[in-house]
XYZ file of C-alpha atoms in Angstrom:
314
model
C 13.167 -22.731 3.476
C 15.378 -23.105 0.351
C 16.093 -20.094 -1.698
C 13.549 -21.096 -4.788
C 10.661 -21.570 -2.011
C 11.171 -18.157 -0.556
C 11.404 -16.881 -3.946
C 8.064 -18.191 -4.866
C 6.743 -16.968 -1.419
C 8.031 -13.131 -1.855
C 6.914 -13.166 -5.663
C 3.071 -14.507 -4.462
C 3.000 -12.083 -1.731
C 4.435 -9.273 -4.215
C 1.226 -10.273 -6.868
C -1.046 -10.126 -4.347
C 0.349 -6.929 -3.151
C -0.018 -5.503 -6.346
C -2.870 -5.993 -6.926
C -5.254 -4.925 -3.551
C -2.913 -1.708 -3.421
C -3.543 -1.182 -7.349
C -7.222 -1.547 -6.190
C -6.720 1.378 -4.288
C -6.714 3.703 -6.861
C -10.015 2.786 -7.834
C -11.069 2.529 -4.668
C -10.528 5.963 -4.247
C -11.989 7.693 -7.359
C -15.171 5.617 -6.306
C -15.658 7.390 -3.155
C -13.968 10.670 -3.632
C -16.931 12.696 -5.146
C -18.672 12.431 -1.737
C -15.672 13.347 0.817
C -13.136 15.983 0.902
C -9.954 14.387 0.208
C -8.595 14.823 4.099
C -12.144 14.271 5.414
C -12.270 10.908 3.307
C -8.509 9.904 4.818
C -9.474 10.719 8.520
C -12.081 8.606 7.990
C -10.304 5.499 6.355
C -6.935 6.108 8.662
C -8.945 5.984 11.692
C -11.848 2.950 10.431
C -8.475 1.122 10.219
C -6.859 2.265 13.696
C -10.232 1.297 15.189
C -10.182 -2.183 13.533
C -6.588 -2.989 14.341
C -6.773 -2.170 17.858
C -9.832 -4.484 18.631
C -7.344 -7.146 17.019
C -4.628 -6.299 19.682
C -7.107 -6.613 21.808
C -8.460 -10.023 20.580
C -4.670 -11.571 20.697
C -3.409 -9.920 23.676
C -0.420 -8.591 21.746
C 2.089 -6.944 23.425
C 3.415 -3.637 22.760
C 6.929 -2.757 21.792
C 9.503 -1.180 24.607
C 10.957 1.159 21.641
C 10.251 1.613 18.109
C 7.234 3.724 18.539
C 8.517 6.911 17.471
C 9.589 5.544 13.788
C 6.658 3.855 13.370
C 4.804 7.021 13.808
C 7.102 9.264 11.635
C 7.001 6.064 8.799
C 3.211 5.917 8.778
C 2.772 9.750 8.457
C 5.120 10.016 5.518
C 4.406 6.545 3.795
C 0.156 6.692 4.326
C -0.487 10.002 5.256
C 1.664 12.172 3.101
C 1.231 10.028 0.043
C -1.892 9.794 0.280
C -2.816 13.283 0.507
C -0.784 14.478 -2.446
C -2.272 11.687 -4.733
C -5.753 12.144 -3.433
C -5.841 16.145 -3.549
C -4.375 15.646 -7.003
C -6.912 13.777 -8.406
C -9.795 15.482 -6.179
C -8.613 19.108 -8.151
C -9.127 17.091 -11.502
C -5.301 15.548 -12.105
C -6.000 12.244 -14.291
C -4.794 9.081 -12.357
C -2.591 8.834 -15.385
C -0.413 11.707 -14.790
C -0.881 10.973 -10.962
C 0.693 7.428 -11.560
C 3.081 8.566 -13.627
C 4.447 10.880 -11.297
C 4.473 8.349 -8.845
C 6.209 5.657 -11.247
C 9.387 7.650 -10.537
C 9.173 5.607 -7.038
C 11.653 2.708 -7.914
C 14.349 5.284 -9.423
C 14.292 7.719 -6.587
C 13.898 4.519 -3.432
C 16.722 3.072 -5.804
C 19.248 6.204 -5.942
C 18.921 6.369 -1.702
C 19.979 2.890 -1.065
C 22.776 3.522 -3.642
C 24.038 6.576 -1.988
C 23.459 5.142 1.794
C 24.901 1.957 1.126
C 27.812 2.627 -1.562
C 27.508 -0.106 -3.634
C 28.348 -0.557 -6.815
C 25.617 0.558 -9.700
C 24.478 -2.183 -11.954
C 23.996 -0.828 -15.552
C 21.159 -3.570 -15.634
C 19.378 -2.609 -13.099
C 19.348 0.649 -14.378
C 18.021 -0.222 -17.781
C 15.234 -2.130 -15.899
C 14.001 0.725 -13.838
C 14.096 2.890 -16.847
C 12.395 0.424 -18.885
C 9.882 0.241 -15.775
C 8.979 3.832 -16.432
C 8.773 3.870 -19.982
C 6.424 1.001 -18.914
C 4.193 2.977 -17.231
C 4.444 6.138 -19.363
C 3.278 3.810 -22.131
C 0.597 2.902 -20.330
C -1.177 6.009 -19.442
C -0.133 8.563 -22.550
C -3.735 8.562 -23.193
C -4.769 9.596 -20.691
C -2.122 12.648 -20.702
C -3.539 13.658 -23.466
C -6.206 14.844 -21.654
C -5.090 15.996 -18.588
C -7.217 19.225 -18.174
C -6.248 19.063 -14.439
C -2.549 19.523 -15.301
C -1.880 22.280 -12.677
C 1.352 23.783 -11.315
C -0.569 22.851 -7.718
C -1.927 19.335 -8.945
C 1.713 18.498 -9.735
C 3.031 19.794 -6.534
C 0.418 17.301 -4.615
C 1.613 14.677 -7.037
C 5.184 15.162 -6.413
C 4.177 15.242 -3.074
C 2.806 12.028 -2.676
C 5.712 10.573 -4.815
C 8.487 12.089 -1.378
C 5.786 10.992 1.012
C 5.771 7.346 -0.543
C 9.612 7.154 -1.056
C 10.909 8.675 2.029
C 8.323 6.656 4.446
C 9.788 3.314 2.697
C 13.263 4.200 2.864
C 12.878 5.172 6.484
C 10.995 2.328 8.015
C 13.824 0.078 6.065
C 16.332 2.157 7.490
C 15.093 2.119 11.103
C 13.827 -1.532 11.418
C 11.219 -1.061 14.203
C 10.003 -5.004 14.139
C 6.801 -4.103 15.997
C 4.053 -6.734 15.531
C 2.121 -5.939 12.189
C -1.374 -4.984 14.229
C 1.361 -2.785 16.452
C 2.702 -1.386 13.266
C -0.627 -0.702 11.286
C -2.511 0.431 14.256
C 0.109 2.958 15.346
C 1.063 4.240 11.449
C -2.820 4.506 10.827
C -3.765 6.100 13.887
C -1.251 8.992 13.845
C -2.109 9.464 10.051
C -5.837 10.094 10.793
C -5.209 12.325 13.829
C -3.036 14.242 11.065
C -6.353 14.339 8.314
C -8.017 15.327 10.580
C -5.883 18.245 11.753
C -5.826 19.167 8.136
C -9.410 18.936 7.224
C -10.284 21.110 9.994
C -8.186 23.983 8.381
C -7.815 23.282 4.920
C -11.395 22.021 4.493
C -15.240 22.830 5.693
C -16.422 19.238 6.095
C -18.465 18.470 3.411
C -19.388 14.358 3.456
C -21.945 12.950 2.170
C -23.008 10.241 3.309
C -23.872 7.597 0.306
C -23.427 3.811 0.064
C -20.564 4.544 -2.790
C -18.942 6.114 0.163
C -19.066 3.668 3.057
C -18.414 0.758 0.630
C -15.490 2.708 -0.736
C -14.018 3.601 2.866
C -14.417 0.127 3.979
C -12.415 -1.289 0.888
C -9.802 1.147 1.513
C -9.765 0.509 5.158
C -9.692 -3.214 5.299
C -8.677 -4.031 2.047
C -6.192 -1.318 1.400
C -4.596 0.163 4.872
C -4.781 -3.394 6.375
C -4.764 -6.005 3.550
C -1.893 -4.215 1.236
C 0.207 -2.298 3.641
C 0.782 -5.473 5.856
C 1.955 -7.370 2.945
C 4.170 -4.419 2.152
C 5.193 -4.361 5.795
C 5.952 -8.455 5.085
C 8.225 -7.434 2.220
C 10.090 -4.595 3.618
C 11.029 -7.224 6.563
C 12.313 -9.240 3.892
C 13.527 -7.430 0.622
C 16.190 -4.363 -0.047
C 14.445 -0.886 -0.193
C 14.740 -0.847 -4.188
C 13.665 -3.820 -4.705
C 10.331 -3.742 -2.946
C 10.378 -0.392 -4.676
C 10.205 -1.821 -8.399
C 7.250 -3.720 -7.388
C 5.252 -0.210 -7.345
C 5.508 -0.327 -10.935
C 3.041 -3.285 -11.000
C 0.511 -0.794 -9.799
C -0.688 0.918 -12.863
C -1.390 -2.322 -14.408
C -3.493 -4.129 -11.170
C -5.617 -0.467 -11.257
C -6.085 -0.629 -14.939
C -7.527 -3.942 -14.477
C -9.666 -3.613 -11.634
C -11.163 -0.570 -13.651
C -12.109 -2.770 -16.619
C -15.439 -3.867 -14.694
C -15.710 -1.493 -11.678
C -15.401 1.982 -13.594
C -15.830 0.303 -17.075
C -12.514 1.740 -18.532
C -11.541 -1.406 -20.947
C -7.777 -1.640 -21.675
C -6.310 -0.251 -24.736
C -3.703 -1.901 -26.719
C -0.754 0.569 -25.928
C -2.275 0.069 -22.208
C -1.417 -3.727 -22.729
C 1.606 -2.702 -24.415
C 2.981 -1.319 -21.110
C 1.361 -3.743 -19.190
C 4.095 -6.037 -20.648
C 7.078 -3.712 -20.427
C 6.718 -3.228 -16.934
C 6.265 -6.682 -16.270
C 9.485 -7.207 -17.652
C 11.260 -4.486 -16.182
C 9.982 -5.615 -12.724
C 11.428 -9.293 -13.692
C 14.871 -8.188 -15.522
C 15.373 -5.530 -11.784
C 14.810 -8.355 -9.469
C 17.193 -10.896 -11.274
C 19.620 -8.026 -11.593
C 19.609 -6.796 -8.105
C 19.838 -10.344 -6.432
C 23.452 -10.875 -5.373
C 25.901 -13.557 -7.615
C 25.851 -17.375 -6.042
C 29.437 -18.210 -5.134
C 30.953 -21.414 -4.171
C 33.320 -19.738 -1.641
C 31.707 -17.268 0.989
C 33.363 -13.988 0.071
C 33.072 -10.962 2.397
C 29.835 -8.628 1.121
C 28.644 -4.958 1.991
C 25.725 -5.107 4.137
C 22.698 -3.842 2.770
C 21.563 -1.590 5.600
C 17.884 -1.984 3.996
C 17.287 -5.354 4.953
C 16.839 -6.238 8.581
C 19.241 -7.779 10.041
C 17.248 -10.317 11.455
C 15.999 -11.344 7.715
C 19.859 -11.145 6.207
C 21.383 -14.432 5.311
């Protein structure tokens, strides 16, 4: 595969990463009302465990010898940790616009790891672009910040949360490589993240679901859609990009739930919301150009990138 194919490949699989994980968000708000936020995770976490395992089943695939243990610890930060502080946040009455703001400091903080890890040099470029990516998003949702009743000392602590869960699960599956097949990988990240919601809504919460259509069709959007359909296309692209690179695609999420709530929640774009749309667009374009290493005509020797597999590195 030449280098412009792949290119084309990662930046398809990127959009359409985007965009179901964006989804998400929605997703979420739509069903939240009727579950307690780890109630409503136990149940998606373990709809998905349930789903993926029938598909080992199906295709016979085998298990991994070693690896388990980081997939485990990777799915509990990266699924269930984030997804607890962004849910609770928004079930206690945080707008998803501060929530995503919080959470648009991603990129920077996935980006200042692999700096520090893999001492190499900083790119003033790729600085401007991540900055520009959160002025992107901070455009995008002032709005709603305006009236963010649910702007708590606790709400923020959830949301901040959520942003370490998110981060450090990335950085660490990166870091530790398991290569387990992706049913191995979601099955094992989703099923130890529901046993864990449902440890915490047993003493956090008093089990109050109700059981309405909203609900089910919301769970089984997050489930298959979501926990299957997103996260193994970000497992795809953490097998094949740096850490901070599949970190600045995270700031394409704002815009993909902004858009899906046009006709789902009827919340129509505003102009500085279109505004930001197309800063962060271009901050996602100017990072990637500025992070991808200089063609030579020689092979010089390069630092290794520890957050690539080494199976994947040229």
């Amino acid at each position: 595969m030449t280098g412009g194919t792949k290119n084309v490949k990662v930046s398809l699989i990127a959009l359409t990463f985007v965009i179901l994980y964006g989804s998400g968000f929605v997703g979420g708000r739509y069903g939240l009302p009727y579950a307690e936020p780890f109630y409503y995770l136990a149940i998606r976490f373990g709809a998905t465990a349930v789903i993926l395992f029938a598909l080992i089943l199906c295709f016979r695939v085998g298990w991994p010898r070693s690896g388990c243990v980081h997939l485990i610890v990777s799915g509990i930060l990266l699924q269930g940790v984030f997804s607890v502080g962004v849910f609770y946040a928004l079930y206690h009455g945080m707008t998803p616009a501060v929530s995503a703001l919080i959470i648009a400091l991603q990129p920077i903080l996935v980006w200042l790891m692999v700096s520090v890890v893999t001492a190499r040099r900083v790119r003033l470029l790729s600085v401007l672009a991540l900055i520009g990516g959160l002025l992107g998003v901070a455009i995008t949702v002032y709005r709603g910040l305006e009236s963010s009743s649910g702007l708590t000392l606790t709400n923020v602590a959830f949301g901040f949360l959520g942003l370490v869960g998110l981060s450090t699960g990335q950085f660490y599956y990166q870091m530790k490589n398991p290569g387990a097949h992706l049913l191995i990988n979601g099955f094992l990240q989703s099923g130890s993240s529901a046993v864990v919601m449902l440890i915490g809504g047993l003493i956090f919460e008093e089990g109050v679901i109700r059981w309405t259509p909203e609900l089910l069709l919301s769970e089984l959007w997050m489930s298959v859609g979501v926990s299957i359909g997103a996260l193994s296309l970000l497992f795809v692209l953490m097998r094949s990009e740096s850490a901070d690179r599949v970190a600045s695609y995270f700031y394409g999420v704002p815009i993909a739930a902004g858009l899906i709530a046009w006709p789902v929640l009827n919340q129509r774009p505003t102009v500085s919301e279109i505004i930001g749309f197309a800063v962060i667009m271009l901050s996602i374009i100017v990072f990637n150009r500025s992070s991808r290493p200089p063609r030579a005509h020689h092979a010089p020797a390069v630092a290794v990138d520890s957050s690539v597999p080494a199976t994947d590195r040229p």
